[in-house]
Tab-separated table of C-alpha atoms in Angstrom:
chain	number	residue	atom	x	y	z
A	1	MET	CA	-3.917	-3.493	-31.064
A	2	PHE	CA	-1.592	-4.465	-28.272
A	3	ASP	CA	-2.118	-8.329	-26.900
A	4	VAL	CA	-0.341	-10.420	-24.311
A	5	GLY	CA	1.785	-13.302	-25.396
A	6	ILE	CA	2.627	-16.528	-23.573
A	7	PHE	CA	1.547	-15.238	-19.907
A	8	THR	CA	-2.611	-15.303	-20.431
A	9	ASN	CA	-4.082	-15.563	-17.012
A	10	GLU	CA	-5.153	-12.578	-14.888
A	11	SER	CA	-4.418	-12.151	-11.903
A	12	GLU	CA	-6.661	-10.233	-9.325
A	13	ILE	CA	-3.802	-7.472	-9.628
A	14	SER	CA	-5.166	-5.131	-12.629
A	15	HIS	CA	-3.564	-5.387	-15.608
A	16	VAL	CA	-0.999	-8.465	-13.659
A	17	TYR	CA	-1.140	-11.815	-15.174
A	18	GLU	CA	0.024	-14.856	-13.397
A	19	THR	CA	3.454	-16.555	-14.225
A	20	ASN	CA	4.484	-19.693	-14.774
A	21	ILE	CA	5.522	-19.373	-10.585
A	22	GLN	CA	3.278	-19.486	-8.172
A	23	GLY	CA	2.617	-15.788	-6.401
A	24	VAL	CA	4.672	-14.076	-9.054
A	25	GLY	CA	2.810	-12.094	-11.734
A	26	ILE	CA	4.344	-10.099	-14.768
A	27	ARG	CA	3.011	-6.513	-15.845
A	28	VAL	CA	3.925	-5.179	-19.139
A	29	SER	CA	3.403	-1.350	-19.580
A	30	GLU	CA	4.816	1.697	-21.966
A	31	VAL	CA	6.744	4.239	-20.518
A	32	TYR	CA	7.753	6.411	-23.158
A	33	GLY	CA	4.800	7.045	-25.795
A	34	GLU	CA	1.082	5.988	-26.231
A	35	ILE	CA	-0.543	2.699	-27.687
A	36	ARG	CA	-3.903	2.994	-28.348
A	37	ASN	CA	-5.700	-0.345	-28.098
A	38	GLU	CA	-8.034	0.581	-30.952
A	39	ARG	CA	-9.667	-1.430	-34.052
A	40	LEU	CA	-9.718	1.737	-36.523
A	41	THR	CA	-6.661	4.895	-36.411
A	42	GLU	CA	-7.886	7.500	-38.267
A	43	PHE	CA	-5.026	8.550	-41.008
A	44	GLY	CA	-2.312	10.641	-40.272
A	45	ARG	CA	-2.481	9.803	-36.523
A	46	TRP	CA	0.524	8.800	-35.158
A	47	GLN	CA	1.394	5.570	-32.236
A	48	SER	CA	4.685	5.179	-30.978
A	49	VAL	CA	6.431	3.583	-28.375
A	50	SER	CA	9.621	4.222	-27.015
A	51	TRP	CA	10.542	1.774	-23.973
A	52	VAL	CA	8.330	-0.985	-22.400
A	53	LYS	CA	9.025	-1.500	-19.158
A	54	ALA	CA	8.346	-5.349	-17.839
A	55	GLU	CA	8.093	-5.976	-13.989
A	56	LEU	CA	7.481	-8.839	-11.762
A	57	VAL	CA	4.772	-8.264	-9.043
A	58	LYS	CA	4.043	-10.589	-5.643
A	59	THR	CA	0.431	-11.793	-6.300
A	60	GLU	CA	-0.122	-13.636	-3.407
A	61	GLY	CA	0.874	-14.058	0.225
A	62	GLU	CA	3.719	-16.226	-0.204
A	63	ALA	CA	5.646	-16.001	-3.748
A	64	GLN	CA	7.568	-19.575	-4.460
A	65	SER	CA	11.180	-19.496	-6.313
A	66	GLY	CA	11.760	-20.791	-9.973
A	67	SER	CA	12.685	-20.173	-13.492
A	68	LEU	CA	10.437	-17.668	-15.408
A	69	ASN	CA	9.484	-19.306	-18.338
A	70	SER	CA	11.114	-17.228	-21.860
A	71	GLY	CA	9.159	-16.347	-24.962
A	72	LEU	CA	6.357	-13.701	-26.373
A	73	ILE	CA	4.944	-11.113	-23.504
A	74	MET	CA	3.362	-8.632	-25.731
A	75	ARG	CA	2.696	-8.137	-29.090
A	76	TRP	CA	1.832	-4.671	-31.037
A	77	ASP	CA	0.262	-4.780	-34.222
A	78	ALA	CA	-1.046	-2.259	-36.306
A	79	GLY	CA	-4.098	-3.136	-39.080
A	80	ASP	CA	-7.580	-4.110	-39.420
A	81	GLY	CA	-7.956	-6.698	-36.619
A	82	PRO	CA	-6.600	-10.091	-36.024
A	83	ASN	CA	-5.905	-12.962	-38.750
A	84	SER	CA	-6.230	-9.945	-41.426
A	85	ALA	CA	-4.053	-10.211	-44.067
A	86	LEU	CA	-3.967	-5.911	-43.278
A	87	THR	CA	-2.456	-6.314	-40.203
A	88	LEU	CA	1.505	-6.677	-39.560
A	89	PRO	CA	3.438	-6.689	-36.664
A	90	VAL	CA	4.692	-3.656	-35.029
A	91	MET	CA	6.850	-4.345	-32.014
A	92	LYS	CA	6.963	-7.899	-30.219
A	93	VAL	CA	8.570	-8.111	-26.599
A	94	PHE	CA	10.482	-10.747	-25.717
A	95	LEU	CA	10.836	-12.222	-22.180
A	96	SER	CA	14.185	-14.016	-22.046
A	97	GLY	CA	14.230	-15.757	-19.111
A	98	GLY	CA	14.911	-15.156	-15.333
A	99	ASN	CA	15.135	-16.682	-11.984
A	100	VAL	CA	12.992	-15.695	-8.745
A	101	THR	CA	14.038	-16.919	-5.374
A	102	ALA	CA	12.094	-16.380	-2.469
A	103	LEU	CA	14.444	-15.547	0.647
A	104	ALA	CA	12.907	-17.223	3.485
A	105	CYS	CA	13.918	-17.757	7.444
A	106	SER	CA	13.808	-20.710	9.728
A	107	LEU	CA	13.231	-20.985	13.900
A	108	GLN	CA	16.384	-22.204	15.606
A	109	SER	CA	15.135	-21.266	19.001
A	110	GLY	CA	11.783	-23.799	19.148
A	111	THR	CA	7.996	-22.338	18.935
A	112	SER	CA	8.239	-21.130	22.059
A	113	LEU	CA	10.153	-18.070	24.269
A	114	ALA	CA	10.000	-18.598	28.205
A	115	PHE	CA	10.675	-16.074	30.313
A	116	PRO	CA	10.812	-17.219	33.891
A	117	MET	CA	10.197	-13.727	36.124
A	118	GLY	CA	10.357	-15.581	39.690
A	119	ASN	CA	9.689	-13.490	42.521
A	120	VAL	CA	9.438	-9.654	42.028
A	121	PRO	CA	8.455	-8.201	45.046
A	122	ALA	CA	5.958	-5.461	45.442
A	123	ASP	CA	8.425	-2.361	46.359
A	124	GLU	CA	9.640	-2.414	42.981
A	125	PHE	CA	6.325	-0.237	41.796
A	126	ASN	CA	5.112	2.557	43.291
A	127	ARG	CA	3.135	4.641	40.953
A	128	THR	CA	1.203	3.978	37.657
A	129	GLY	CA	3.346	3.404	35.002
A	130	THR	CA	6.626	1.792	36.685
A	131	VAL	CA	8.276	-0.783	35.341
A	132	SER	CA	10.015	-3.395	37.425
A	133	ASN	CA	13.537	-3.383	37.761
A	134	THR	CA	13.433	-7.346	37.757
A	135	THR	CA	13.772	-8.652	33.687
A	136	ARG	CA	14.559	-11.642	32.038
A	137	THR	CA	15.788	-11.902	28.478
A	138	THR	CA	14.953	-14.972	25.877
A	139	ASN	CA	16.631	-15.052	22.511
A	140	LEU	CA	14.462	-14.990	19.267
A	141	LYS	CA	16.919	-17.200	17.386
A	142	LEU	CA	16.819	-17.993	13.206
A	143	ASP	CA	18.802	-18.813	10.267
A	144	CYS	CA	17.933	-16.709	7.486
A	145	ASP	CA	18.858	-16.576	3.873
A	146	GLN	CA	21.578	-13.272	2.835
A	147	ASP	CA	19.241	-10.097	2.864
A	148	ALA	CA	15.873	-11.390	3.739
A	149	ASN	CA	13.748	-8.683	5.652
A	150	VAL	CA	12.898	-9.885	9.033
A	151	ASN	CA	9.524	-8.497	10.821
A	152	ILE	CA	8.486	-9.336	14.019
A	153	ARG	CA	4.422	-8.496	15.109
A	154	LEU	CA	3.319	-8.425	18.832
A	155	ASN	CA	0.124	-10.489	19.151
A	156	GLY	CA	-1.908	-10.469	22.184
A	157	LYS	CA	-4.612	-9.669	24.748
A	158	GLN	CA	-3.919	-5.692	25.637
A	159	ASN	CA	-4.008	-4.924	29.383
A	160	PRO	CA	-7.873	-3.359	29.972
A	161	ASP	CA	-6.158	-0.646	32.642
A	162	THR	CA	-4.307	1.430	30.132
A	163	ALA	CA	-4.691	2.814	26.616
A	164	ASP	CA	-0.783	1.697	26.334
A	165	ASN	CA	-1.088	-1.098	23.403
A	166	SER	CA	2.380	-2.217	24.138
A	167	VAL	CA	1.366	-3.971	27.245
A	168	LEU	CA	-0.483	-7.501	27.875
A	169	ALA	CA	-2.949	-8.363	29.783
A	170	LEU	CA	-2.123	-11.324	32.856
A	171	THR	CA	-4.096	-14.033	32.007
A	172	ASP	CA	-7.105	-14.882	34.059
A	173	GLU	CA	-6.462	-17.700	36.765
A	174	GLU	CA	-6.694	-18.341	40.503
A	175	ASN	CA	-5.246	-15.880	42.583
A	176	ALA	CA	-3.973	-13.656	39.219
A	177	ALA	CA	-2.345	-10.087	40.625
A	178	THR	CA	-3.866	-6.974	39.457
A	179	GLY	CA	-2.552	-3.578	39.053
A	180	ILE	CA	0.238	-4.710	36.638
A	181	GLY	CA	0.657	-5.391	33.242
A	182	ILE	CA	3.710	-6.783	30.715
A	183	GLN	CA	6.027	-5.500	28.397
A	184	LEU	CA	7.651	-7.274	25.695
A	185	LEU	CA	10.736	-5.011	24.359
A	186	TYR	CA	13.547	-5.023	21.570
A	187	ASN	CA	16.112	-2.685	21.381
A	188	ASN	CA	14.614	-1.216	25.047
A	189	GLU	CA	11.568	-0.265	23.248
A	190	PRO	CA	8.099	-2.049	24.079
A	191	LEU	CA	6.579	-3.764	21.409
A	192	LYS	CA	3.357	-2.825	20.612
A	193	ILE	CA	0.702	-5.523	19.511
A	194	ASN	CA	-0.707	-5.902	16.541
A	195	GLU	CA	2.224	-3.481	15.174
A	196	MET	CA	5.053	-4.482	12.383
A	197	LEU	CA	8.277	-4.218	13.612
A	198	ASN	CA	10.734	-4.485	11.223
A	199	LEU	CA	14.390	-6.098	12.680
A	200	ASN	CA	16.985	-6.160	9.937
A	201	LYS	CA	18.024	-7.394	6.623
A	202	SER	CA	20.308	-10.499	7.195
A	203	ALA	CA	23.321	-10.848	6.538
A	204	GLY	CA	22.544	-14.592	5.694
A	205	GLY	CA	23.215	-17.304	8.373
A	206	PRO	CA	22.064	-17.039	12.194
A	207	GLU	CA	20.072	-14.251	14.008
A	208	SER	CA	19.930	-14.017	17.387
A	209	TYR	CA	17.279	-11.486	18.352
A	210	PRO	CA	16.749	-10.514	22.310
A	211	ILE	CA	13.683	-10.162	23.940
A	212	THR	CA	13.513	-8.622	27.127
A	213	ALA	CA	10.220	-8.807	29.167
A	214	ARG	CA	9.207	-6.773	31.922
A	215	TYR	CA	6.256	-5.807	34.514
A	216	ILE	CA	5.040	-2.845	34.562
A	217	GLN	CA	2.292	-1.089	36.834
A	218	THR	CA	-1.293	0.008	35.707
A	219	LYS	CA	-2.944	1.002	38.315
A	220	ASP	CA	-2.476	3.268	41.812
A	221	VAL	CA	-2.586	-0.252	43.856
A	222	ILE	CA	-1.165	-3.469	43.461
A	223	HIS	CA	-2.379	-7.051	44.903
A	224	ALA	CA	0.231	-9.928	44.679
A	225	GLY	CA	-0.711	-12.994	42.585
A	226	LYS	CA	0.153	-14.942	39.872
A	227	ALA	CA	1.145	-12.884	37.309
A	228	ASN	CA	1.423	-14.651	33.698
A	229	ALA	CA	0.951	-13.961	30.001
A	230	ILE	CA	0.506	-15.533	26.854
A	231	ALA	CA	1.461	-13.580	23.677
A	232	THR	CA	2.667	-14.743	19.929
A	233	LEU	CA	5.135	-13.393	18.110
A	234	ASP	CA	4.483	-13.248	14.405
A	235	VAL	CA	8.005	-13.591	12.209
A	236	THR	CA	8.148	-12.718	8.813
A	237	TYR	CA	10.012	-12.243	6.256
A	238	GLN	CA	10.481	-11.006	2.558
C-alpha cells in the first residue's frame, strides 16, 4: 500500500495535493515499475519501483511565491495494512524543500491608452477593407520580472458589418460615423478580439510594446461622423 505524506488536502485536479503555497499543488507518480495499492498481494507476485517523479502543478488562477515545506511526500509499505506489526516500510520519498517564485509585471503606462486619430478625410477610403493612412501609436509600458511570459488579449465589441474579428465596433453615440470600424495592431498585425497573443519573454525591467490604431472601411458607403471605440487590453504574465 502507499500513502501521501505531509500534503494531504486534495486539490480539484486529480491526484494533485495542495502544498503550503497557495495555488501550487504537488503530484507524486511512479516513472518505472508498478505499485499496486492493494491490501493483499498473492504469494509470488512482484512489485517494484525504480524511479518516482514529483511535479509541482498550478492549481489556481494566480500562484503565490513561497518556500515549500520539507518532509515525507510519499510512503510505500508492504504488509497487512496500516498499524499492523506485519507491515514494513519499503520506500519513503522526502521533499527537501524548494522555492516557488511567481513572476509578475507592473503597468507603467497608466490604466488607459488613448489614440487621438483627429480628423481623417473620407478620400483615404475607396472600398470595403480599405484601411486609413492615418494611424496613431501608443506604447503599452510594463516593468516585468525576468523570464515572465507577457501576453495580451483584446476584449471589445466586434463590428457587426464584418466577420473579421479584429474590427471593433464604433461606440453608439449621436452623429456617429457609419461604414467604418477600428483596428488595433501590434507588429503590423491586427489584434483579434478574445484571442491571446504572446508578446515576449521579458528580459527583466522596463518593456515597451507599441500598439497602433487605424480605421478600416466595413461598408461600400461611408457616412462621416464621430468615430470612437472603447476596448480593453488584458495583460497576463506567466
